[in-house]
Amino acid sequence: MNQAEKERVAKLGKNWTPKGYIKKEIEAIRRQVGDKKVLLAMSGGVDSSVCAVLLHKAIGDQLTCVFVDHGCMRKNEAKEVKKVFKGKFGINLIQIDAEERFLAKAKGITDPELKRKCIGGEFVRVFEEEAKKLGKIEFLGQGTIYPDIVESGVGGHKAVKAHHNVGGLPKDIGFEGLVEPVKYLYKDEVRKVGRALGIPVEMVERQPFPGPGLAVRCLGELTKEKLDILRDADAIFREEMAKAKLDKKAQQFFAIMTNVKSVGVKNGARTFGYVIAIRAVSTSQFVKAGIVELPFKFVVSVAEKIATKVKGVNRVVWDITPKPPATIEWE
Ligand code: XMP
């Protein structure tokens, strides 16, 4: 057992349970925060969601969550987050619709690394502006999980792409300290704690969604037209995967806007539309990934559905490349 793992075990205790963890963490948060305030950037992902509910249970209205819609969210994502966290849990949640601002900033940028940096940088600026409006807030909440700590120590992953994590805000934006209530947990453990907290299964079992969102699945320049097409295609694919009960077989599955246009035919007339790709991978640690063998008939019917139902699309291809040599995301 290495030093980091020893520390993790010491922190959690050998026979820890989600219920016991919640109780201990609530006490720890109260001790750390006292009567001060916490601001949390919520992405709707599993880690920040669990973090939000834990913090809310511990300090109630001393917590404010900010959800920044950078225009690269999946279909209905902002609405679902609002319904669950504001509606069900009564969390103090501010949603910022910054789509126009992000797309204006990203206009003309086609290089994948520059796109990531543009979105990451703008995210920090929007978040900072919002924090200023809220007055004095002493702590920044973060949904850091254990692999994030290990990874940043090892570093190798970061050399491939400039990862932007919504939780990865710079520490110098004027907070007294960080509150990281899930920092010693692995992803599956975060999910267990989430279930014990009563977060809906659809949210707790969600597939990982990258910080820059659909930006890494929308090749070339980011435009509202392309992103809307991708959102619709992606929603159909995910819905069909769930209906066919194939969603449990893949850790990640999504659609990609290839930015390529091809000729097709609809209602007897020639079309010139976008090519959408679909991808479903199985992986344990995301460093390597295999292709999920989706039934061929299923793939054909999904392709037909996307190409006929989504305006602007007339062709669908299936990405069957493992990682390596490909990465999971296309950019
Ligand atoms: P790749 O594409 O590198 O992805 O094979 C490995 C895992 O990381 C996720 N990913 C990201 N997550 N910010 C994130 O928060 C990012 O910039 C980012 N890029 C990739 C990807 O979805 C997969 O789970």
mmCIF file of C-alpha atoms and ligand atoms in Angstrom:
data_model
loop_
_atom_site.group_PDB
_atom_site.id
_atom_site.type_symbol
_atom_site.label_atom_id
_atom_site.label_comp_id
_atom_site.label_asym_id
_atom_site.label_seq_id
_atom_site.Cartn_x
_atom_site.Cartn_y
_atom_site.Cartn_z
ATOM 1 C CA MET A 1 0.000 0.000 0.000
ATOM 2 C CA ASN A 2 1.492 3.347 -0.997
ATOM 3 C CA GLN A 3 1.398 6.488 1.145
ATOM 4 C CA ALA A 4 -1.637 7.976 -0.602
ATOM 5 C CA GLU A 5 -3.649 4.768 -0.189
ATOM 6 C CA LYS A 6 -2.649 4.533 3.489
ATOM 7 C CA GLU A 7 -3.925 8.042 4.038
ATOM 8 C CA ARG A 8 -7.172 7.171 2.276
ATOM 9 C CA VAL A 9 -7.773 4.104 4.427
ATOM 10 C CA ALA A 10 -6.891 6.031 7.595
ATOM 11 C CA LYS A 11 -9.357 8.742 6.641
ATOM 12 C CA LEU A 12 -12.240 6.417 5.745
ATOM 13 C CA GLY A 13 -11.754 3.659 8.293
ATOM 14 C CA LYS A 14 -11.572 0.012 7.166
ATOM 15 C CA ASN A 15 -15.248 -0.919 7.269
ATOM 16 C CA TRP A 16 -16.813 2.349 6.277
ATOM 17 C CA THR A 17 -20.403 2.537 5.044
ATOM 18 C CA PRO A 18 -22.031 5.287 2.956
ATOM 19 C CA LYS A 19 -24.404 6.182 5.831
ATOM 20 C CA GLY A 20 -21.518 6.386 8.303
ATOM 21 C CA TYR A 21 -19.490 8.412 5.811
ATOM 22 C CA ILE A 22 -22.315 10.921 5.371
ATOM 23 C CA LYS A 23 -22.679 11.382 9.128
ATOM 24 C CA LYS A 24 -18.944 11.898 9.642
ATOM 25 C CA GLU A 25 -18.575 14.220 6.667
ATOM 26 C CA ILE A 26 -21.521 16.387 7.748
ATOM 27 C CA GLU A 27 -19.831 16.867 11.121
ATOM 28 C CA ALA A 28 -16.485 17.592 9.465
ATOM 29 C CA ILE A 29 -18.026 20.179 7.117
ATOM 30 C CA ARG A 30 -19.770 21.908 10.042
ATOM 31 C CA ARG A 31 -16.512 21.990 11.984
ATOM 32 C CA GLN A 32 -14.592 23.421 9.037
ATOM 33 C CA VAL A 33 -17.150 25.966 7.834
ATOM 34 C CA GLY A 34 -18.813 27.102 11.068
ATOM 35 C CA ASP A 35 -21.209 29.917 10.232
ATOM 36 C CA LYS A 36 -19.333 30.948 7.075
ATOM 37 C CA LYS A 37 -20.432 30.499 3.480
ATOM 38 C CA VAL A 38 -19.535 28.067 0.695
ATOM 39 C CA LEU A 39 -19.763 28.482 -3.070
ATOM 40 C CA LEU A 40 -19.839 25.405 -5.291
ATOM 41 C CA ALA A 41 -19.577 25.141 -9.063
ATOM 42 C CA MET A 42 -22.117 22.516 -10.028
ATOM 43 C CA SER A 43 -21.869 20.740 -13.345
ATOM 44 C CA GLY A 44 -24.711 18.265 -12.913
ATOM 45 C CA GLY A 45 -22.109 15.499 -12.876
ATOM 46 C CA VAL A 46 -21.997 12.856 -10.151
ATOM 47 C CA ASP A 47 -19.145 14.322 -8.088
ATOM 48 C CA SER A 48 -20.369 17.885 -7.814
ATOM 49 C CA SER A 49 -23.958 16.684 -7.284
ATOM 50 C CA VAL A 50 -23.008 14.484 -4.331
ATOM 51 C CA CYS A 51 -20.848 17.279 -3.013
ATOM 52 C CA ALA A 52 -23.756 19.739 -3.234
ATOM 53 C CA VAL A 53 -26.202 17.508 -1.369
ATOM 54 C CA LEU A 54 -23.660 16.672 1.348
ATOM 55 C CA LEU A 55 -22.842 20.345 1.830
ATOM 56 C CA HIS A 56 -26.516 21.282 1.832
ATOM 57 C CA LYS A 57 -27.282 18.673 4.491
ATOM 58 C CA ALA A 58 -24.446 20.060 6.603
ATOM 59 C CA ILE A 59 -24.877 23.815 6.231
ATOM 60 C CA GLY A 60 -28.200 24.423 4.416
ATOM 61 C CA ASP A 61 -28.518 27.960 3.095
ATOM 62 C CA GLN A 62 -24.887 28.812 3.832
ATOM 63 C CA LEU A 63 -24.270 26.961 0.550
ATOM 64 C CA THR A 64 -24.748 28.562 -2.861
ATOM 65 C CA CYS A 65 -24.331 26.496 -6.007
ATOM 66 C CA VAL A 66 -23.614 27.995 -9.396
ATOM 67 C CA PHE A 67 -24.366 26.128 -12.594
ATOM 68 C CA VAL A 68 -22.842 27.726 -15.682
ATOM 69 C CA ASP A 69 -24.445 26.692 -18.943
ATOM 70 C CA HIS A 70 -21.621 27.198 -21.435
ATOM 71 C CA GLY A 71 -23.806 26.249 -24.357
ATOM 72 C CA CYS A 72 -22.131 22.860 -24.710
ATOM 73 C CA MET A 73 -24.446 20.984 -22.344
ATOM 74 C CA ARG A 74 -26.504 17.982 -23.387
ATOM 75 C CA LYS A 75 -30.194 18.281 -24.212
ATOM 76 C CA ASN A 76 -32.302 19.399 -21.200
ATOM 77 C CA GLU A 77 -29.311 19.224 -18.862
ATOM 78 C CA ALA A 78 -29.870 22.615 -17.212
ATOM 79 C CA LYS A 79 -33.572 21.879 -16.695
ATOM 80 C CA GLU A 80 -32.912 18.503 -15.083
ATOM 81 C CA VAL A 81 -30.311 19.945 -12.719
ATOM 82 C CA LYS A 82 -32.766 22.643 -11.642
ATOM 83 C CA LYS A 83 -35.581 20.148 -11.121
ATOM 84 C CA VAL A 84 -33.548 17.872 -8.875
ATOM 85 C CA PHE A 85 -31.315 20.207 -6.903
ATOM 86 C CA LYS A 86 -33.521 23.245 -6.549
ATOM 87 C CA GLY A 87 -36.841 21.387 -6.692
ATOM 88 C CA LYS A 88 -36.265 18.161 -4.767
ATOM 89 C CA PHE A 89 -33.495 19.210 -2.408
ATOM 90 C CA GLY A 90 -34.227 22.943 -2.095
ATOM 91 C CA ILE A 91 -30.616 23.880 -2.721
ATOM 92 C CA ASN A 92 -29.776 27.519 -3.291
ATOM 93 C CA LEU A 93 -28.857 27.178 -6.984
ATOM 94 C CA ILE A 94 -28.034 29.936 -9.438
ATOM 95 C CA GLN A 95 -28.129 28.995 -13.106
ATOM 96 C CA ILE A 96 -26.292 31.177 -15.554
ATOM 97 C CA ASP A 97 -27.170 30.939 -19.193
ATOM 98 C CA ALA A 98 -23.866 31.960 -20.745
ATOM 99 C CA GLU A 99 -24.306 30.220 -24.106
ATOM 100 C CA GLU A 100 -24.053 33.369 -26.198
ATOM 101 C CA ARG A 101 -21.031 34.614 -24.320
ATOM 102 C CA PHE A 102 -19.142 31.325 -24.681
ATOM 103 C CA LEU A 103 -19.988 30.896 -28.344
ATOM 104 C CA ALA A 104 -18.939 34.472 -29.089
ATOM 105 C CA LYS A 105 -15.635 33.830 -27.340
ATOM 106 C CA ALA A 106 -15.093 30.535 -29.190
ATOM 107 C CA LYS A 107 -16.000 31.980 -32.589
ATOM 108 C CA GLY A 108 -13.491 31.058 -35.263
ATOM 109 C CA ILE A 109 -11.447 28.751 -33.009
ATOM 110 C CA THR A 110 -10.926 25.300 -34.516
ATOM 111 C CA ASP A 111 -7.826 23.979 -32.771
ATOM 112 C CA PRO A 112 -8.952 21.417 -30.128
ATOM 113 C CA GLU A 113 -6.526 22.624 -27.444
ATOM 114 C CA LEU A 114 -7.420 26.266 -27.990
ATOM 115 C CA LYS A 115 -11.123 25.405 -27.795
ATOM 116 C CA ARG A 116 -10.604 23.703 -24.426
ATOM 117 C CA LYS A 117 -8.530 26.585 -23.110
ATOM 118 C CA CYS A 118 -11.071 29.123 -24.328
ATOM 119 C CA ILE A 119 -13.929 27.344 -22.548
ATOM 120 C CA GLY A 120 -11.916 26.684 -19.371
ATOM 121 C CA GLY A 121 -10.740 30.314 -19.200
ATOM 122 C CA GLU A 122 -14.177 31.765 -19.835
ATOM 123 C CA PHE A 123 -15.676 29.431 -17.239
ATOM 124 C CA VAL A 124 -13.374 30.837 -14.570
ATOM 125 C CA ARG A 125 -14.245 34.418 -15.582
ATOM 126 C CA VAL A 126 -18.008 33.801 -15.461
ATOM 127 C CA PHE A 127 -17.667 32.042 -12.110
ATOM 128 C CA GLU A 128 -15.532 34.826 -10.656
ATOM 129 C CA GLU A 129 -18.014 37.486 -11.769
ATOM 130 C CA GLU A 130 -20.848 35.583 -10.158
ATOM 131 C CA ALA A 131 -18.885 35.089 -6.940
ATOM 132 C CA LYS A 132 -18.249 38.843 -6.732
ATOM 133 C CA LYS A 133 -21.955 39.580 -7.094
ATOM 134 C CA LEU A 134 -22.707 37.317 -4.137
ATOM 135 C CA GLY A 135 -20.555 39.288 -1.712
ATOM 136 C CA LYS A 136 -18.237 37.693 0.801
ATOM 137 C CA ILE A 137 -18.041 33.916 0.518
ATOM 138 C CA GLU A 138 -15.251 32.301 2.494
ATOM 139 C CA PHE A 139 -15.036 28.788 1.097
ATOM 140 C CA LEU A 140 -14.980 27.167 -2.317
ATOM 141 C CA GLY A 141 -16.570 23.712 -2.489
ATOM 142 C CA GLN A 142 -15.068 21.233 -4.947
ATOM 143 C CA GLY A 143 -16.119 17.782 -6.068
ATOM 144 C CA THR A 144 -12.545 16.547 -6.206
ATOM 145 C CA ILE A 145 -12.427 12.757 -6.030
ATOM 146 C CA TYR A 146 -9.554 10.459 -5.163
ATOM 147 C CA PRO A 147 -8.410 9.632 -8.737
ATOM 148 C CA ASP A 148 -8.137 13.396 -9.428
ATOM 149 C CA ILE A 149 -5.574 13.682 -6.649
ATOM 150 C CA VAL A 150 -3.651 10.614 -7.759
ATOM 151 C CA GLU A 151 -3.750 11.693 -11.405
ATOM 152 C CA SER A 152 -2.518 15.190 -10.773
ATOM 153 C CA GLY A 153 0.371 13.669 -8.823
ATOM 154 C CA VAL A 154 1.291 11.330 -11.652
ATOM 155 C CA GLY A 155 0.534 13.782 -14.385
ATOM 156 C CA GLY A 156 0.717 11.490 -17.450
ATOM 157 C CA HIS A 157 -2.951 11.992 -18.354
ATOM 158 C CA LYS A 158 -2.663 15.728 -18.571
ATOM 159 C CA ALA A 159 0.003 15.559 -21.227
ATOM 160 C CA VAL A 160 -2.533 14.186 -23.709
ATOM 161 C CA LYS A 161 -5.074 16.989 -23.409
ATOM 162 C CA ALA A 162 -5.555 20.089 -21.352
ATOM 163 C CA HIS A 163 -8.346 18.702 -19.160
ATOM 164 C CA HIS A 164 -10.790 21.254 -18.004
ATOM 165 C CA ASN A 165 -12.724 20.143 -14.987
ATOM 166 C CA VAL A 166 -15.543 22.260 -13.732
ATOM 167 C CA GLY A 167 -14.218 21.465 -10.272
ATOM 168 C CA GLY A 168 -10.754 22.593 -11.294
ATOM 169 C CA LEU A 169 -10.994 26.266 -10.494
ATOM 170 C CA PRO A 170 -7.819 28.129 -9.659
ATOM 171 C CA LYS A 171 -7.235 28.451 -5.932
ATOM 172 C CA ASP A 172 -6.304 32.111 -6.077
ATOM 173 C CA ILE A 173 -9.762 33.486 -6.748
ATOM 174 C CA GLY A 174 -10.106 34.884 -3.290
ATOM 175 C CA PHE A 175 -11.331 32.112 -0.999
ATOM 176 C CA GLU A 176 -10.113 31.340 2.492
ATOM 177 C CA GLY A 177 -10.117 27.642 1.868
ATOM 178 C CA LEU A 178 -11.458 24.618 0.025
ATOM 179 C CA VAL A 179 -14.135 22.175 1.151
ATOM 180 C CA GLU A 180 -13.750 18.829 -0.621
ATOM 181 C CA PRO A 181 -16.140 16.339 0.981
ATOM 182 C CA VAL A 182 -15.613 13.451 -1.461
ATOM 183 C CA LYS A 183 -11.890 13.741 -1.939
ATOM 184 C CA TYR A 184 -10.999 10.309 -0.533
ATOM 185 C CA LEU A 185 -13.576 8.406 -2.577
ATOM 186 C CA TYR A 186 -13.368 6.539 -5.866
ATOM 187 C CA LYS A 187 -16.134 7.137 -8.407
ATOM 188 C CA ASP A 188 -18.148 4.021 -7.493
ATOM 189 C CA GLU A 189 -17.956 5.025 -3.842
ATOM 190 C CA VAL A 190 -19.180 8.536 -4.664
ATOM 191 C CA ARG A 191 -22.156 6.894 -6.404
ATOM 192 C CA LYS A 192 -22.896 4.789 -3.304
ATOM 193 C CA VAL A 193 -22.843 7.877 -1.091
ATOM 194 C CA GLY A 194 -25.077 9.643 -3.645
ATOM 195 C CA ARG A 195 -27.624 6.834 -3.496
ATOM 196 C CA ALA A 196 -27.602 6.919 0.297
ATOM 197 C CA LEU A 197 -28.252 10.663 0.120
ATOM 198 C CA GLY A 198 -31.374 10.031 -1.968
ATOM 199 C CA ILE A 199 -30.112 11.535 -5.229
ATOM 200 C CA PRO A 200 -32.166 10.048 -8.110
ATOM 201 C CA VAL A 201 -30.590 6.980 -9.725
ATOM 202 C CA GLU A 202 -30.492 8.620 -13.178
ATOM 203 C CA MET A 203 -28.184 11.262 -11.738
ATOM 204 C CA VAL A 204 -26.035 9.030 -9.577
ATOM 205 C CA GLU A 205 -25.501 6.474 -12.340
ATOM 206 C CA ARG A 206 -24.745 9.083 -14.989
ATOM 207 C CA GLN A 207 -21.903 8.470 -17.348
ATOM 208 C CA PRO A 208 -18.943 10.838 -16.941
ATOM 209 C CA PHE A 209 -19.385 14.032 -18.923
ATOM 210 C CA PRO A 210 -16.284 16.158 -19.588
ATOM 211 C CA GLY A 211 -15.999 19.719 -18.263
ATOM 212 C CA PRO A 212 -15.924 21.307 -21.754
ATOM 213 C CA GLY A 213 -19.011 19.219 -22.541
ATOM 214 C CA LEU A 214 -20.054 18.811 -26.154
ATOM 215 C CA ALA A 215 -17.201 21.091 -27.220
ATOM 216 C CA VAL A 216 -14.926 18.028 -27.322
ATOM 217 C CA ARG A 217 -17.523 16.181 -29.426
ATOM 218 C CA CYS A 218 -18.274 18.977 -31.872
ATOM 219 C CA LEU A 219 -15.397 19.173 -34.349
ATOM 220 C CA GLY A 220 -14.325 22.421 -35.921
ATOM 221 C CA GLU A 221 -15.781 25.769 -34.937
ATOM 222 C CA LEU A 222 -18.453 25.709 -32.221
ATOM 223 C CA THR A 223 -21.722 27.048 -33.558
ATOM 224 C CA LYS A 224 -25.221 26.912 -32.118
ATOM 225 C CA GLU A 225 -26.477 25.151 -35.245
ATOM 226 C CA LYS A 226 -23.933 22.325 -34.979
ATOM 227 C CA LEU A 227 -24.345 22.007 -31.224
ATOM 228 C CA ASP A 228 -28.150 21.842 -31.493
ATOM 229 C CA ILE A 229 -27.880 19.117 -34.127
ATOM 230 C CA LEU A 230 -25.449 17.212 -31.917
ATOM 231 C CA ARG A 231 -27.712 17.613 -28.851
ATOM 232 C CA ASP A 232 -30.659 16.114 -30.727
ATOM 233 C CA ALA A 233 -28.652 13.228 -32.183
ATOM 234 C CA ASP A 234 -27.036 12.490 -28.827
ATOM 235 C CA ALA A 235 -30.383 12.509 -27.021
ATOM 236 C CA ILE A 236 -31.802 9.960 -29.488
ATOM 237 C CA PHE A 237 -28.774 7.674 -29.118
ATOM 238 C CA ARG A 238 -28.815 7.810 -25.316
ATOM 239 C CA GLU A 239 -32.557 7.242 -25.170
ATOM 240 C CA GLU A 240 -32.352 4.237 -27.488
ATOM 241 C CA MET A 241 -29.448 2.782 -25.494
ATOM 242 C CA ALA A 242 -31.526 3.045 -22.324
ATOM 243 C CA LYS A 243 -34.651 1.594 -23.964
ATOM 244 C CA ALA A 244 -32.666 -1.399 -25.257
ATOM 245 C CA LYS A 245 -31.025 -1.778 -21.807
ATOM 246 C CA LEU A 246 -27.611 -1.430 -23.387
ATOM 247 C CA ASP A 247 -26.696 1.569 -21.237
ATOM 248 C CA LYS A 248 -25.335 -0.659 -18.462
ATOM 249 C CA LYS A 249 -22.879 -2.279 -20.886
ATOM 250 C CA ALA A 250 -21.021 0.932 -21.700
ATOM 251 C CA GLN A 251 -19.265 3.373 -19.384
ATOM 252 C CA GLN A 252 -19.615 6.123 -21.966
ATOM 253 C CA PHE A 253 -21.786 6.406 -25.063
ATOM 254 C CA PHE A 254 -22.523 9.521 -27.048
ATOM 255 C CA ALA A 255 -22.820 11.135 -30.461
ATOM 256 C CA ILE A 256 -20.210 13.235 -32.217
ATOM 257 C CA MET A 257 -20.669 16.061 -34.714
ATOM 258 C CA THR A 258 -17.976 15.244 -37.272
ATOM 259 C CA ASN A 259 -18.188 18.603 -39.070
ATOM 260 C CA VAL A 260 -18.178 16.670 -42.370
ATOM 261 C CA LYS A 261 -21.034 17.114 -44.816
ATOM 262 C CA SER A 262 -22.130 14.490 -47.310
ATOM 263 C CA VAL A 263 -24.756 14.060 -49.968
ATOM 264 C CA GLY A 264 -27.983 12.263 -49.164
ATOM 265 C CA VAL A 265 -31.574 11.968 -50.292
ATOM 266 C CA LYS A 266 -34.774 12.810 -48.403
ATOM 267 C CA ASN A 267 -38.275 12.664 -49.901
ATOM 268 C CA GLY A 268 -36.777 12.213 -53.364
ATOM 269 C CA ALA A 269 -34.647 15.327 -53.149
ATOM 270 C CA ARG A 270 -30.893 15.735 -52.780
ATOM 271 C CA THR A 271 -29.647 16.838 -49.380
ATOM 272 C CA PHE A 272 -26.270 17.991 -48.201
ATOM 273 C CA GLY A 273 -26.115 17.291 -44.488
ATOM 274 C CA TYR A 274 -23.830 16.581 -41.575
ATOM 275 C CA VAL A 275 -22.359 13.194 -40.711
ATOM 276 C CA ILE A 276 -22.930 12.188 -37.093
ATOM 277 C CA ALA A 277 -20.828 9.494 -35.430
ATOM 278 C CA ILE A 278 -21.880 7.339 -32.502
ATOM 279 C CA ARG A 279 -19.497 5.793 -29.969
ATOM 280 C CA ALA A 280 -19.943 3.404 -27.027
ATOM 281 C CA VAL A 281 -16.963 2.308 -24.960
ATOM 282 C CA SER A 282 -16.269 0.090 -21.998
ATOM 283 C CA THR A 283 -13.421 0.949 -19.712
ATOM 284 C CA SER A 284 -12.497 0.614 -16.095
ATOM 285 C CA GLN A 285 -10.122 3.529 -15.572
ATOM 286 C CA PHE A 286 -10.547 5.525 -18.818
ATOM 287 C CA VAL A 287 -6.858 5.095 -19.672
ATOM 288 C CA LYS A 288 -7.726 2.279 -22.081
ATOM 289 C CA ALA A 289 -11.126 1.614 -23.588
ATOM 290 C CA GLY A 290 -12.730 -1.139 -25.636
ATOM 291 C CA ILE A 291 -15.659 -1.024 -28.019
ATOM 292 C CA VAL A 292 -19.037 -2.216 -26.783
ATOM 293 C CA GLU A 293 -20.443 -4.753 -29.226
ATOM 294 C CA LEU A 294 -23.816 -3.183 -29.816
ATOM 295 C CA PRO A 295 -26.214 -5.477 -31.720
ATOM 296 C CA PHE A 296 -25.930 -4.674 -35.408
ATOM 297 C CA LYS A 297 -29.706 -4.314 -35.869
ATOM 298 C CA PHE A 298 -29.769 -1.824 -33.029
ATOM 299 C CA VAL A 299 -26.997 0.264 -34.603
ATOM 300 C CA VAL A 300 -28.790 0.305 -37.959
ATOM 301 C CA SER A 301 -32.065 1.392 -36.399
ATOM 302 C CA VAL A 302 -30.389 4.155 -34.361
ATOM 303 C CA ALA A 303 -28.587 5.399 -37.478
ATOM 304 C CA GLU A 304 -31.838 5.519 -39.386
ATOM 305 C CA LYS A 305 -33.629 7.303 -36.568
ATOM 306 C CA ILE A 306 -30.950 9.984 -36.220
ATOM 307 C CA ALA A 307 -30.588 10.513 -39.978
ATOM 308 C CA THR A 308 -34.324 10.874 -40.499
ATOM 309 C CA LYS A 309 -35.375 12.699 -37.335
ATOM 310 C CA VAL A 310 -32.581 15.209 -36.858
ATOM 311 C CA LYS A 311 -32.794 18.058 -39.314
ATOM 312 C CA GLY A 312 -29.452 18.731 -40.973
ATOM 313 C CA VAL A 313 -28.176 15.140 -40.678
ATOM 314 C CA ASN A 314 -28.302 12.564 -43.451
ATOM 315 C CA ARG A 315 -25.626 10.035 -42.509
ATOM 316 C CA VAL A 316 -24.483 8.230 -39.367
ATOM 317 C CA VAL A 317 -21.248 6.300 -38.836
ATOM 318 C CA TRP A 318 -20.218 4.041 -35.958
ATOM 319 C CA ASP A 319 -16.836 4.661 -34.343
ATOM 320 C CA ILE A 320 -15.338 1.263 -33.536
ATOM 321 C CA THR A 321 -11.820 2.373 -32.614
ATOM 322 C CA PRO A 322 -10.463 1.345 -29.213
ATOM 323 C CA LYS A 323 -8.314 3.546 -26.977
ATOM 324 C CA PRO A 324 -5.431 3.540 -27.776
ATOM 325 C CA PRO A 325 -4.876 4.518 -30.549
ATOM 326 C CA ALA A 326 -7.984 6.748 -30.421
ATOM 327 C CA THR A 327 -9.030 8.683 -27.333
ATOM 328 C CA ILE A 328 -12.564 8.334 -25.969
ATOM 329 C CA GLU A 329 -13.484 11.893 -26.899
ATOM 330 C CA TRP A 330 -12.847 13.078 -30.454
ATOM 331 C CA GLU A 331 -11.035 16.233 -29.434
HETATM 332 P P1 XMP B 1 -10.035 10.684 -23.414
HETATM 333 O O1 XMP B 1 -10.781 11.383 -24.495
HETATM 334 O O2 XMP B 1 -8.772 11.401 -22.998
HETATM 335 O O3 XMP B 1 -10.972 10.710 -22.136
HETATM 336 O O4 XMP B 1 -9.774 9.257 -23.728
HETATM 337 C C1 XMP B 1 -10.756 10.017 -20.938
HETATM 338 C C2 XMP B 1 -11.841 10.398 -19.966
HETATM 339 O O5 XMP B 1 -11.713 11.755 -19.600
HETATM 340 C C3 XMP B 1 -12.866 12.487 -19.972
HETATM 341 N N1 XMP B 1 -12.381 13.789 -20.456
HETATM 342 C C4 XMP B 1 -12.482 14.932 -19.765
HETATM 343 N N2 XMP B 1 -13.039 15.199 -18.561
HETATM 344 N N3 XMP B 1 -12.454 17.448 -18.807
HETATM 345 C C5 XMP B 1 -13.037 16.478 -18.103
HETATM 346 O O6 XMP B 1 -13.571 16.763 -17.027
HETATM 347 C C6 XMP B 1 -11.871 17.267 -20.013
HETATM 348 O O7 XMP B 1 -11.358 18.187 -20.626
HETATM 349 C C7 XMP B 1 -11.904 15.936 -20.514
HETATM 350 N N4 XMP B 1 -11.440 15.361 -21.662
HETATM 351 C C8 XMP B 1 -11.753 14.050 -21.598
HETATM 352 C C9 XMP B 1 -13.548 11.668 -21.043
HETATM 353 O O8 XMP B 1 -14.939 11.942 -21.127
HETATM 354 C C10 XMP B 1 -13.249 10.279 -20.556
HETATM 355 O O9 XMP B 1 -14.117 9.909 -19.499
#
